[in-house]
CSV table of C-alpha atoms in Angstrom, one decimal:
chain,number,residue,atom,x,y,z
A,1,MET,CA,2.5,10.8,31.1
A,2,ALA,CA,-0.5,12.9,30.5
A,3,SER,CA,0.4,16.6,30.1
A,4,SER,CA,-1.0,20.0,29.7
A,5,ARG,CA,2.2,21.9,29.8
A,6,LYS,CA,2.7,25.4,28.3
A,7,SER,CA,4.1,25.3,24.8
A,8,SER,CA,6.6,27.6,23.3
A,9,ARG,CA,5.3,31.0,22.5
A,10,SER,CA,4.4,31.4,18.9
A,11,SER,CA,0.9,31.4,17.6
A,12,GLN,CA,-0.4,33.6,14.8
A,13,ARG,CA,-3.8,31.9,15.1
A,14,ASP,CA,-5.9,31.4,18.2
A,15,PHE,CA,-7.5,28.1,18.7
A,16,PRO,CA,-10.9,28.7,17.1
A,17,ASP,CA,-9.1,29.6,13.8
A,18,LEU,CA,-7.2,26.2,13.8
A,19,ALA,CA,-10.5,24.2,13.8
A,20,ALA,CA,-11.8,26.6,11.1
A,21,LEU,CA,-8.7,25.9,9.0
A,22,VAL,CA,-9.3,22.2,9.3
A,23,ALA,CA,-12.9,22.7,8.2
A,24,ALA,CA,-11.7,24.8,5.2
A,25,GLN,CA,-9.3,22.0,4.2
A,26,LEU,CA,-12.0,19.3,4.4
A,27,LYS,CA,-15.0,21.0,2.9
A,28,ASP,CA,-14.2,20.3,-0.8
A,29,ILE,CA,-12.8,16.8,-0.2
A,30,VAL,CA,-15.0,15.1,2.4
A,31,LYS,CA,-18.5,14.2,1.5
A,32,SER,CA,-21.5,13.8,3.7
A,33,ARG,CA,-21.5,10.4,5.5
A,34,ASP,CA,-17.8,9.8,4.7
A,35,ARG,CA,-16.0,7.8,7.4
A,36,LEU,CA,-12.9,9.4,8.8
A,37,VAL,CA,-10.5,7.6,11.1
A,38,VAL,CA,-7.9,9.6,13.0
A,39,GLY,CA,-4.6,8.0,13.5
A,40,LEU,CA,-4.4,8.7,17.3
A,41,SER,CA,-1.0,8.2,18.8
A,42,GLY,CA,-1.9,10.1,22.0
A,43,GLY,CA,0.7,12.8,21.3
A,44,VAL,CA,-0.2,16.5,21.2
A,45,ASP,CA,-0.4,16.6,17.4
A,46,SER,CA,-3.0,13.8,17.0
A,47,ILE,CA,-4.9,15.0,20.1
A,48,VAL,CA,-5.3,18.5,18.6
A,49,LEU,CA,-6.4,17.0,15.3
A,50,LEU,CA,-9.0,14.9,17.0
A,51,ASP,CA,-10.3,17.9,18.9
A,52,CYS,CA,-10.6,20.0,15.7
A,53,LEU,CA,-12.3,17.2,13.8
A,54,LYS,CA,-14.8,16.6,16.6
A,55,ALA,CA,-15.6,20.4,16.5
A,56,VAL,CA,-16.4,20.4,12.8
A,57,ALA,CA,-17.8,16.8,12.3
A,58,ARG,CA,-21.5,17.8,12.7
A,59,LYS,CA,-21.2,20.8,10.4
A,60,LEU,CA,-19.5,18.8,7.6
A,61,ARG,CA,-21.6,15.7,8.4
A,62,PHE,CA,-18.9,13.1,8.4
A,63,ARG,CA,-18.6,10.1,10.7
A,64,LEU,CA,-15.5,10.3,13.0
A,65,SER,CA,-13.6,7.5,14.8
A,66,ALA,CA,-10.1,7.0,16.1
A,67,LEU,CA,-7.5,4.2,15.7
A,68,HIS,CA,-4.5,3.8,18.0
A,69,VAL,CA,-1.6,1.7,16.6
A,70,ASN,CA,0.4,0.0,19.3
A,71,HIS,CA,3.9,-0.7,18.1
A,72,GLN,CA,4.8,-2.6,21.3
A,73,LEU,CA,8.2,-0.9,21.4
A,74,SER,CA,7.8,1.2,24.6
A,75,PRO,CA,7.2,0.0,28.2
A,76,ASN,CA,4.5,2.7,28.2
A,77,ALA,CA,2.7,1.5,25.1
A,78,ALA,CA,-0.2,-0.1,27.0
A,79,HIS,CA,-0.6,3.2,29.0
A,80,TRP,CA,-0.8,5.2,25.8
A,81,ALA,CA,-3.5,2.9,24.4
A,82,ALA,CA,-5.5,3.1,27.6
A,83,PHE,CA,-5.2,6.9,27.5
A,84,CYS,CA,-6.5,7.1,24.0
A,85,ARG,CA,-9.4,4.8,24.7
A,86,ARG,CA,-10.4,6.8,27.8
A,87,LEU,CA,-10.2,10.1,25.9
A,88,CYS,CA,-12.4,8.8,23.1
A,89,ARG,CA,-14.9,7.3,25.5
A,90,GLU,CA,-15.3,10.6,27.3
A,91,ARG,CA,-15.9,12.4,24.0
A,92,GLY,CA,-18.2,9.8,22.6
A,93,ILE,CA,-15.9,9.0,19.7
A,94,PRO,CA,-15.8,5.4,18.5
A,95,PHE,CA,-12.3,3.9,19.2
A,96,ASP,CA,-10.2,0.9,18.2
A,97,ASP,CA,-6.6,-0.1,18.9
A,98,VAL,CA,-4.5,-2.6,17.1
A,99,LYS,CA,-1.2,-4.2,18.0
A,100,VAL,CA,1.4,-4.5,15.3
A,101,HIS,CA,4.7,-6.3,14.9
A,102,VAL,CA,7.6,-4.1,13.9
A,103,ARG,CA,9.9,-6.1,11.7
A,104,ARG,CA,13.6,-6.0,12.2
A,105,GLY,CA,16.0,-5.3,9.4
A,106,ASP,CA,15.1,-1.8,8.4
A,107,GLY,CA,15.7,1.2,10.6
A,108,PRO,CA,13.4,1.4,13.6
A,109,GLU,CA,11.6,4.5,12.3
A,110,ALA,CA,11.0,3.1,8.8
A,111,ALA,CA,9.9,-0.3,10.2
A,112,ALA,CA,7.4,1.2,12.6
A,113,ARG,CA,6.1,3.4,9.9
A,114,ALA,CA,5.6,0.5,7.6
A,115,ALA,CA,3.8,-1.5,10.3
A,116,ARG,CA,1.6,1.5,11.1
A,117,TYR,CA,0.6,2.1,7.4
A,118,GLU,CA,-0.2,-1.6,7.0
A,119,ALA,CA,-2.7,-1.2,9.9
A,120,TYR,CA,-4.2,1.9,8.3
A,121,ALA,CA,-4.6,0.1,4.9
A,122,ARG,CA,-6.8,-2.5,6.6
A,123,GLN,CA,-9.3,0.0,7.9
A,124,ASP,CA,-12.9,0.1,6.5
A,125,CYS,CA,-13.2,3.8,6.0
A,126,ASP,CA,-12.9,6.6,3.4
A,127,TYR,CA,-10.0,8.5,5.0
A,128,ILE,CA,-7.3,7.9,7.5
A,129,VAL,CA,-6.6,11.4,8.9
A,130,LEU,CA,-3.1,12.1,10.1
A,131,ALA,CA,-1.6,15.0,12.1
A,132,HIS,CA,1.4,15.8,10.0
A,133,HIS,CA,2.2,19.5,10.1
A,134,ARG,CA,4.6,22.0,8.6
A,135,ASP,CA,7.5,21.1,10.8
A,136,ASP,CA,7.0,17.4,9.8
A,137,GLN,CA,7.2,18.6,6.1
A,138,VAL,CA,10.5,20.3,6.7
A,139,GLU,CA,12.0,17.3,8.6
A,140,THR,CA,10.9,14.9,5.9
A,141,PHE,CA,12.4,17.1,3.2
A,142,LEU,CA,15.8,17.2,4.9
A,143,LEU,CA,15.8,13.5,5.7
A,144,GLN,CA,15.0,12.7,2.0
A,145,LEU,CA,17.7,15.2,0.8
A,146,LEU,CA,20.3,13.5,3.1
A,147,ARG,CA,19.3,10.1,1.6
A,148,GLY,CA,19.8,11.3,-1.9
A,149,ALA,CA,16.1,11.1,-2.9
A,150,GLY,CA,14.9,12.3,-6.3
A,151,VAL,CA,12.3,14.8,-7.3
A,152,LYS,CA,9.3,12.8,-6.0
A,153,GLY,CA,11.0,11.9,-2.7
A,154,LEU,CA,11.7,15.5,-2.1
A,155,ALA,CA,8.2,16.7,-2.9
A,156,ALA,CA,5.9,17.9,-0.1
A,157,MET,CA,3.5,15.5,1.5
A,158,PRO,CA,0.1,16.1,-0.2
A,159,LEU,CA,-3.1,17.1,1.5
A,160,VAL,CA,-4.7,13.9,0.1
A,161,ARG,CA,-2.9,10.8,-1.0
A,162,LYS,CA,-4.9,8.1,-2.6
A,163,ALA,CA,-4.1,4.5,-2.1
A,164,LYS,CA,-5.5,0.6,-3.2
A,165,GLY,CA,-7.8,-0.2,-5.9
A,166,LYS,CA,-7.8,0.7,-9.6
A,167,ASP,CA,-8.2,4.4,-10.5
A,168,LYS,CA,-9.4,4.4,-14.1
A,169,LYS,CA,-9.0,8.1,-14.4
A,170,ALA,CA,-5.3,8.2,-13.6
A,171,GLY,CA,-4.1,7.2,-17.1
A,172,HIS,CA,-1.8,4.6,-15.7
A,173,PRO,CA,-1.6,1.0,-17.1
A,174,SER,CA,-2.3,-0.3,-13.6
A,175,SER,CA,-2.7,2.6,-11.3
A,176,PHE,CA,-3.1,1.2,-7.9
A,177,ILE,CA,-4.2,3.7,-5.2
A,178,LEU,CA,-4.5,2.9,-1.5
A,179,HIS,CA,-7.9,2.6,0.1
A,180,PRO,CA,-8.5,4.3,2.4
A,181,SER,CA,-7.0,7.6,1.3
A,182,ILE,CA,-4.6,9.5,3.6
A,183,LEU,CA,-5.7,13.0,4.6
A,184,ARG,CA,-3.5,15.5,6.3
A,185,PRO,CA,-5.4,18.8,7.1
A,186,LEU,CA,-2.7,20.3,9.4
A,187,LEU,CA,0.1,20.7,6.8
A,188,ASP,CA,-0.1,24.5,6.9
A,189,VAL,CA,0.1,24.6,10.7
A,190,THR,CA,3.4,24.7,12.7
A,191,ARG,CA,4.2,22.6,15.7
A,192,ALA,CA,4.2,25.7,17.9
A,193,GLU,CA,0.7,26.6,16.8
A,194,ILE,CA,-0.5,23.1,17.6
A,195,GLU,CA,0.9,23.3,21.1
A,196,GLU,CA,-0.6,26.7,21.6
A,197,TYR,CA,-4.0,25.4,20.6
A,198,ALA,CA,-3.6,22.5,23.1
A,199,ARG,CA,-2.6,24.9,25.9
A,200,LYS,CA,-5.5,27.2,25.3
A,201,ARG,CA,-8.0,24.3,25.1
A,202,ARG,CA,-6.5,22.7,28.2
A,203,LEU,CA,-6.0,19.4,26.3
A,204,LYS,CA,-4.1,16.5,27.7
A,205,TRP,CA,-1.8,14.2,25.8
A,206,VAL,CA,1.0,11.7,26.4
A,207,GLU,CA,4.7,12.1,25.8
A,208,ASP,CA,6.7,9.4,23.9
A,209,GLU,CA,10.0,9.3,25.6
A,210,SER,CA,11.7,8.3,22.4
A,211,ASN,CA,11.0,11.8,20.9
A,212,GLN,CA,13.9,13.1,22.9
A,213,ASP,CA,16.3,10.4,21.8
A,214,ILE,CA,18.6,12.0,19.2
A,215,TYR,CA,19.8,8.5,18.1
A,216,PHE,CA,16.7,8.7,15.8
A,217,GLN,CA,17.4,10.7,12.7
A,218,ARG,CA,14.2,12.8,12.8
A,219,ASN,CA,14.9,13.7,16.5
A,220,PHE,CA,18.5,14.6,15.7
A,221,LEU,CA,17.3,17.1,13.1
A,222,ARG,CA,14.5,18.5,15.4
A,223,HIS,CA,16.6,19.0,18.5
A,224,GLU,CA,20.2,19.6,17.2
A,225,VAL,CA,20.0,20.9,13.6
A,226,LEU,CA,16.9,23.0,13.1
A,227,PRO,CA,17.4,25.2,16.2
A,228,VAL,CA,20.7,26.3,14.7
A,229,LEU,CA,19.2,26.8,11.3
A,230,ALA,CA,16.4,28.9,12.9
A,231,ARG,CA,18.9,31.4,14.3
A,232,ARG,CA,20.3,32.3,10.9
A,233,PHE,CA,17.3,31.6,8.7
A,234,PRO,CA,14.1,32.2,10.8
A,235,ALA,CA,11.8,31.7,7.8
A,236,TYR,CA,13.3,28.3,6.9
A,237,ARG,CA,10.0,26.5,7.4
A,238,THR,CA,8.3,28.6,4.8
A,239,THR,CA,11.1,28.5,2.3
A,240,ILE,CA,11.8,24.8,2.5
A,241,VAL,CA,8.1,23.9,2.2
A,242,ARG,CA,7.9,26.2,-0.8
A,243,SER,CA,10.8,24.4,-2.4
A,244,ALA,CA,9.1,21.1,-1.6
A,245,GLY,CA,6.0,22.4,-3.3
A,246,HIS,CA,8.0,23.3,-6.5
A,247,LEU,CA,9.4,19.8,-6.5
A,248,ALA,CA,5.9,18.3,-6.1
A,249,GLU,CA,4.8,20.3,-9.2
A,250,ALA,CA,7.9,19.0,-11.1
A,251,ALA,CA,7.1,15.5,-10.0
A,252,ARG,CA,3.5,15.8,-11.5
A,253,LEU,CA,5.0,17.1,-14.7
A,254,LEU,CA,7.3,14.1,-14.9
A,255,ASP,CA,4.4,11.8,-14.4
A,256,GLU,CA,2.5,13.5,-17.2
A,257,VAL,CA,5.6,13.0,-19.5
A,258,ALA,CA,5.8,9.3,-18.4
A,259,ALA,CA,2.1,8.8,-19.0
A,260,ALA,CA,2.4,10.2,-22.6
A,261,ASP,CA,5.5,8.1,-23.2
A,262,GLY,CA,3.9,4.9,-22.0
A,263,ARG,CA,0.2,5.4,-23.1
A,264,ALA,CA,0.5,3.5,-26.4
A,265,TYR,CA,2.7,0.8,-24.9
A,266,SER,CA,0.7,-0.1,-21.8
A,267,LYS,CA,-1.8,-3.0,-21.6
A,268,ASP,CA,-3.3,-5.1,-18.8
A,269,GLY,CA,-0.8,-3.7,-16.3
A,270,ALA,CA,2.2,-4.5,-18.4
A,271,LEU,CA,4.7,-2.2,-20.2
A,272,ALA,CA,6.2,-3.0,-23.6
A,273,VAL,CA,10.0,-3.0,-23.6
A,274,GLU,CA,9.8,-1.1,-26.9
A,275,ALA,CA,8.5,1.9,-24.9
A,276,LEU,CA,11.8,2.0,-23.0
A,277,ARG,CA,14.0,1.3,-25.9
A,278,ARG,CA,12.8,4.2,-28.0
A,279,LEU,CA,13.4,6.9,-25.4
A,280,PRO,CA,16.5,8.7,-24.3
A,281,VAL,CA,17.9,7.2,-21.1
A,282,ALA,CA,16.6,9.9,-18.7
A,283,ARG,CA,13.1,9.5,-20.0
A,284,ALA,CA,13.3,5.7,-20.0
A,285,ARG,CA,14.2,5.9,-16.3
A,286,ASN,CA,11.4,8.2,-15.7
A,287,LEU,CA,8.9,5.9,-17.5
A,288,LEU,CA,10.2,2.9,-15.5
A,289,ARG,CA,9.8,4.8,-12.2
A,290,TRP,CA,6.2,5.8,-13.2
A,291,PHE,CA,5.4,2.2,-14.1
A,292,LEU,CA,6.7,0.9,-10.8
A,293,ALA,CA,4.9,3.6,-8.8
A,294,GLY,CA,1.7,2.7,-10.5
A,295,HIS,CA,1.9,-0.8,-9.0
A,296,GLY,CA,2.5,0.6,-5.5
A,297,VAL,CA,6.2,-0.5,-5.5
A,298,ALA,CA,8.5,1.4,-3.2
A,299,MET,CA,11.0,3.2,-5.4
A,300,PRO,CA,14.3,1.2,-5.7
A,301,THR,CA,17.7,2.7,-5.4
A,302,THR,CA,19.3,4.4,-8.4
A,303,GLU,CA,21.6,1.4,-8.8
A,304,ARG,CA,18.7,-1.1,-8.8
A,305,LEU,CA,16.7,1.0,-11.2
A,306,GLU,CA,19.7,1.1,-13.6
A,307,GLN,CA,20.1,-2.6,-13.3
A,308,ALA,CA,16.4,-3.2,-14.1
A,309,LEU,CA,16.5,-0.9,-17.2
A,310,ARG,CA,19.7,-2.5,-18.4
A,311,GLN,CA,18.3,-6.0,-18.1
A,312,ALA,CA,15.0,-5.1,-19.7
A,313,LEU,CA,16.8,-3.7,-22.7
A,314,THR,CA,19.8,-6.0,-23.2
A,315,ALA,CA,19.0,-9.4,-21.8
A,316,LYS,CA,18.6,-12.2,-24.4
A,317,GLN,CA,15.2,-12.8,-25.9
A,318,ASP,CA,14.7,-16.0,-24.0
A,319,ALA,CA,16.3,-14.9,-20.7
A,320,GLN,CA,14.2,-14.9,-17.6
A,321,VAL,CA,14.6,-11.3,-16.3
A,322,LEU,CA,13.8,-11.0,-12.6
A,323,ILE,CA,14.7,-7.9,-10.5
A,324,GLU,CA,13.7,-8.2,-6.8
A,325,LEU,CA,12.1,-5.1,-5.5
A,326,ASP,CA,10.6,-4.3,-2.1
A,327,GLY,CA,7.9,-7.0,-1.8
A,328,ALA,CA,7.6,-7.4,-5.5
A,329,GLU,CA,9.5,-8.6,-8.6
A,330,LEU,CA,10.0,-6.9,-11.9
A,331,ARG,CA,9.8,-9.5,-14.7
A,332,ARG,CA,10.1,-9.5,-18.5
A,333,TYR,CA,8.1,-11.9,-20.6
A,334,GLU,CA,7.5,-11.7,-24.3
A,335,ASN,CA,9.0,-8.2,-24.5
A,336,ARG,CA,6.7,-6.8,-21.8
A,337,MET,CA,7.6,-5.8,-18.3
A,338,HIS,CA,5.4,-7.0,-15.5
A,339,VAL,CA,5.3,-6.2,-11.7
A,340,VAL,CA,4.5,-9.4,-9.7
A,341,ARG,CA,4.0,-9.6,-6.0
A,342,ALA,CA,6.7,-11.7,-4.4
A,343,LEU,CA,5.3,-14.9,-3.0
A,344,LYS,CA,7.0,-18.0,-1.6
A,345,ALA,CA,4.5,-20.8,-1.7
A,346,PRO,CA,5.8,-24.1,-0.2
A,347,ARG,CA,6.8,-26.7,-2.8
A,348,GLN,CA,4.5,-29.3,-1.3
A,349,TYR,CA,1.6,-27.0,-1.0
A,350,SER,CA,-1.8,-28.8,-0.5
A,351,ARG,CA,-5.2,-27.6,0.6
A,352,PRO,CA,-8.3,-29.7,0.9
A,353,TRP,CA,-11.5,-28.6,-0.8
A,354,LEU,CA,-14.6,-29.7,1.1
A,355,GLY,CA,-17.2,-28.1,-1.1
A,356,GLU,CA,-16.8,-24.4,0.0
A,357,LYS,CA,-18.0,-21.7,-2.4
A,358,ARG,CA,-14.7,-19.8,-1.8
A,359,LEU,CA,-11.2,-21.0,-0.9
A,360,ASP,CA,-8.7,-18.3,0.0
A,361,LEU,CA,-5.2,-19.3,-1.1
A,362,LEU,CA,-3.2,-16.5,0.4
A,363,GLU,CA,0.1,-18.3,-0.3
A,364,LEU,CA,-0.7,-18.3,-4.0
A,365,GLY,CA,-1.9,-14.7,-4.1
A,366,GLY,CA,-5.6,-15.3,-4.8
A,367,ALA,CA,-8.8,-17.2,-4.2
A,368,LEU,CA,-10.7,-20.0,-5.9
A,369,THR,CA,-14.4,-19.5,-6.2
A,370,PHE,CA,-16.9,-22.3,-7.1
A,371,ALA,CA,-20.1,-21.5,-8.9
A,372,ARG,CA,-22.7,-24.3,-8.9
A,373,ARG,CA,-24.1,-24.8,-12.4
A,374,ALA,CA,-25.7,-27.8,-14.0
A,375,GLY,CA,-23.7,-29.3,-16.8
A,376,ASN,CA,-21.0,-26.7,-16.7
A,377,GLY,CA,-17.7,-27.5,-14.9
A,378,ILE,CA,-16.5,-30.4,-12.7
A,379,SER,CA,-19.0,-33.2,-12.1
A,380,LEU,CA,-19.7,-33.4,-8.4
A,381,ALA,CA,-20.7,-37.0,-8.7
A,382,ARG,CA,-17.3,-38.0,-10.1
A,383,LEU,CA,-15.5,-36.4,-7.2
A,384,ARG,CA,-17.4,-38.5,-4.6
A,385,GLY,CA,-15.3,-41.1,-2.8
A,386,GLY,CA,-12.1,-39.3,-3.5
A,387,THR,CA,-10.1,-36.7,-1.5
A,388,VAL,CA,-10.2,-33.4,-3.4
A,389,THR,CA,-7.1,-31.1,-2.9
A,390,VAL,CA,-5.6,-28.0,-4.4
A,391,ARG,CA,-1.9,-28.4,-5.1
A,392,LEU,CA,0.9,-26.8,-7.1
A,393,ARG,CA,2.8,-28.4,-10.1
A,394,ARG,CA,5.3,-31.0,-9.1
A,395,GLY,CA,6.2,-32.1,-12.7
A,396,GLY,CA,4.8,-34.7,-14.9
A,397,GLU,CA,1.1,-33.7,-14.7
A,398,ARG,CA,-1.1,-34.6,-17.6
A,399,LEU,CA,-4.5,-33.3,-18.6
A,400,ARG,CA,-7.1,-33.8,-21.3
A,401,PRO,CA,-9.3,-30.6,-21.4
A,402,ASP,CA,-10.5,-31.4,-24.9
A,403,CYS,CA,-12.3,-34.8,-25.2
A,404,ARG,CA,-11.6,-34.8,-29.0
A,405,ARG,CA,-7.9,-34.7,-28.5
A,406,PRO,CA,-5.4,-36.9,-26.6
A,407,THR,CA,-4.1,-36.3,-23.1
A,408,ARG,CA,-1.1,-33.9,-23.1
A,409,SER,CA,1.4,-32.8,-20.6
A,410,LEU,CA,0.4,-29.8,-18.4
A,411,LYS,CA,3.7,-28.2,-19.3
A,412,ASN,CA,2.9,-28.1,-23.0
A,413,LEU,CA,-0.6,-26.9,-22.4
A,414,LEU,CA,0.7,-24.0,-20.3
A,415,GLN,CA,3.3,-23.1,-22.9
A,416,GLU,CA,0.6,-23.2,-25.6
A,417,ALA,CA,-1.6,-20.9,-23.5
A,418,ARG,CA,1.4,-18.5,-23.3
A,419,MET,CA,1.1,-18.3,-19.5
A,420,PRO,CA,4.0,-16.4,-17.9
A,421,PRO,CA,6.5,-18.5,-15.9
A,422,TRP,CA,5.6,-16.9,-12.5
A,423,GLN,CA,1.9,-17.7,-13.0
A,424,ARG,CA,2.8,-21.3,-13.7
A,425,GLU,CA,4.8,-21.4,-10.4
A,426,ARG,CA,1.7,-20.5,-8.3
A,427,LEU,CA,-1.0,-22.0,-10.5
A,428,PRO,CA,-3.7,-23.9,-8.4
A,429,LEU,CA,-4.5,-27.4,-9.6
A,430,ILE,CA,-7.4,-29.5,-8.4
A,431,PHE,CA,-6.8,-33.1,-7.8
A,432,CYS,CA,-9.1,-36.0,-6.9
A,433,GLY,CA,-6.9,-38.5,-5.3
A,434,GLU,CA,-3.9,-38.5,-7.6
A,435,GLU,CA,-5.8,-37.6,-10.8
A,436,LEU,CA,-5.5,-34.1,-12.1
A,437,VAL,CA,-9.1,-32.7,-12.4
A,438,TRP,CA,-8.6,-29.0,-13.3
A,439,ALA,CA,-5.9,-26.5,-14.0
A,440,ALA,CA,-6.5,-22.7,-13.8
A,441,GLY,CA,-6.5,-21.1,-17.2
A,442,ILE,CA,-6.6,-24.5,-19.0
A,443,GLY,CA,-9.8,-26.3,-18.0
A,444,VAL,CA,-11.4,-29.5,-16.7
A,445,ASP,CA,-10.1,-32.9,-17.6
A,446,CYS,CA,-12.4,-34.8,-19.9
A,447,ALA,CA,-12.9,-37.6,-17.3
A,448,PHE,CA,-14.4,-35.1,-14.8
A,449,GLN,CA,-16.4,-32.8,-17.1
A,450,ALA,CA,-20.1,-32.6,-16.1
A,451,GLU,CA,-22.7,-33.8,-18.6
A,452,HIS,CA,-25.9,-31.9,-19.6
A,453,ASP,CA,-28.0,-31.1,-16.5
A,454,GLU,CA,-25.5,-32.8,-14.1
A,455,PRO,CA,-24.7,-31.0,-10.8
A,456,ALA,CA,-21.4,-29.3,-11.3
A,457,ALA,CA,-18.9,-26.9,-9.7
A,458,ARG,CA,-17.2,-24.3,-12.0
A,459,PRO,CA,-13.9,-23.1,-10.5
A,460,GLU,CA,-12.6,-19.6,-11.1
A,461,TRP,CA,-9.1,-18.4,-10.1
A,462,ARG,CA,-9.0,-14.8,-9.0
A,463,THR,CA,-5.6,-13.3,-8.3
A,464,THR,CA,-4.9,-10.5,-5.9
A,465,ALA,CA,-1.2,-10.4,-6.5
């Protein structure tokens, strides 16, 4: 329920200073007219963050709105969403809420976080602003330590984390960074200071009943472990965050080493196996971690990473190396390592084409676009009277892209084009009736090629996977 309870006594800053601290964190990052979306749960942390951002928005000239992610896990979820909507309406802040489905299988905390960040990634803005604070840093460090995380996993949460799209300046073969970026301006603030700010500002917030349930690991640390630690080590927040900062610096240095090790062996998002083979084992592991991270892949376990490295280096030349990762696959082809999005298209996949300029084929990881150009592409006249569909290979297809040469099997054409096996598995083919008209990466069959000045459609396959 909504609350304005007194918080525990703590604050070294009074509430005007907290808004000023947020402004100081943002001033060199956020540009005029940037769009900032607050991840608004309705809890005290996000309410205080919203209040601070509202106070400094006009001065820093950014556009502010809020997003509430409804995980649909609590009987009070609808009440929290309504509370957030009412609060934003009263303050004149644009608001949106979205319901997400929390997948089963992972722990409830990890699954809810994954669903929440998927919702954030879909927002049309420059920054998602989150209310993580110093106590969150400490809890995250300890949880990662207990899970056996490495240097990067133990590093502190950064003030800014970039996310999707290619960053040309990162020096990575395929450095994917999330868009929008994640911004956390309260990382130097304690939970007690946030609650003191809320009390002095007479703010209201909602309480998530699950925050008291010590079944959840983070709550167990917060309520059972950290109070004991505080009695013997009262400065533990400062010292743990300092250690996390040292590890973040070490992680950056390891990334620089990996970038130097892989620079000459990286091309078009792939990594030459030779780069791994020439390095000592520890540096080869570091390079492989960096390569996977650059593709946005969640870091695999130590055992899975060792398996990937072993197969990359020792599998036979013609072996189809495939290591399943979280939502992706690590493949080896022609002595290069590739990260491929995991897709499971139906074997009997078929989509009609009715003349659209764009056909999204999400199951295949991309989209077909059709440019209308006279005399260049598929003859539209020759498609009339037939049913035009997009399908996958079923075996036995034949194509004649060069009118000076005989019809050949599609299998041989794909091998000759040196197309990797996983691309062949999800390759869109255009049929007119039962006749193969076009294959992505190969071309248009001679019987359907447009003649000079004849109305034509030129297909282009654009992958997003």
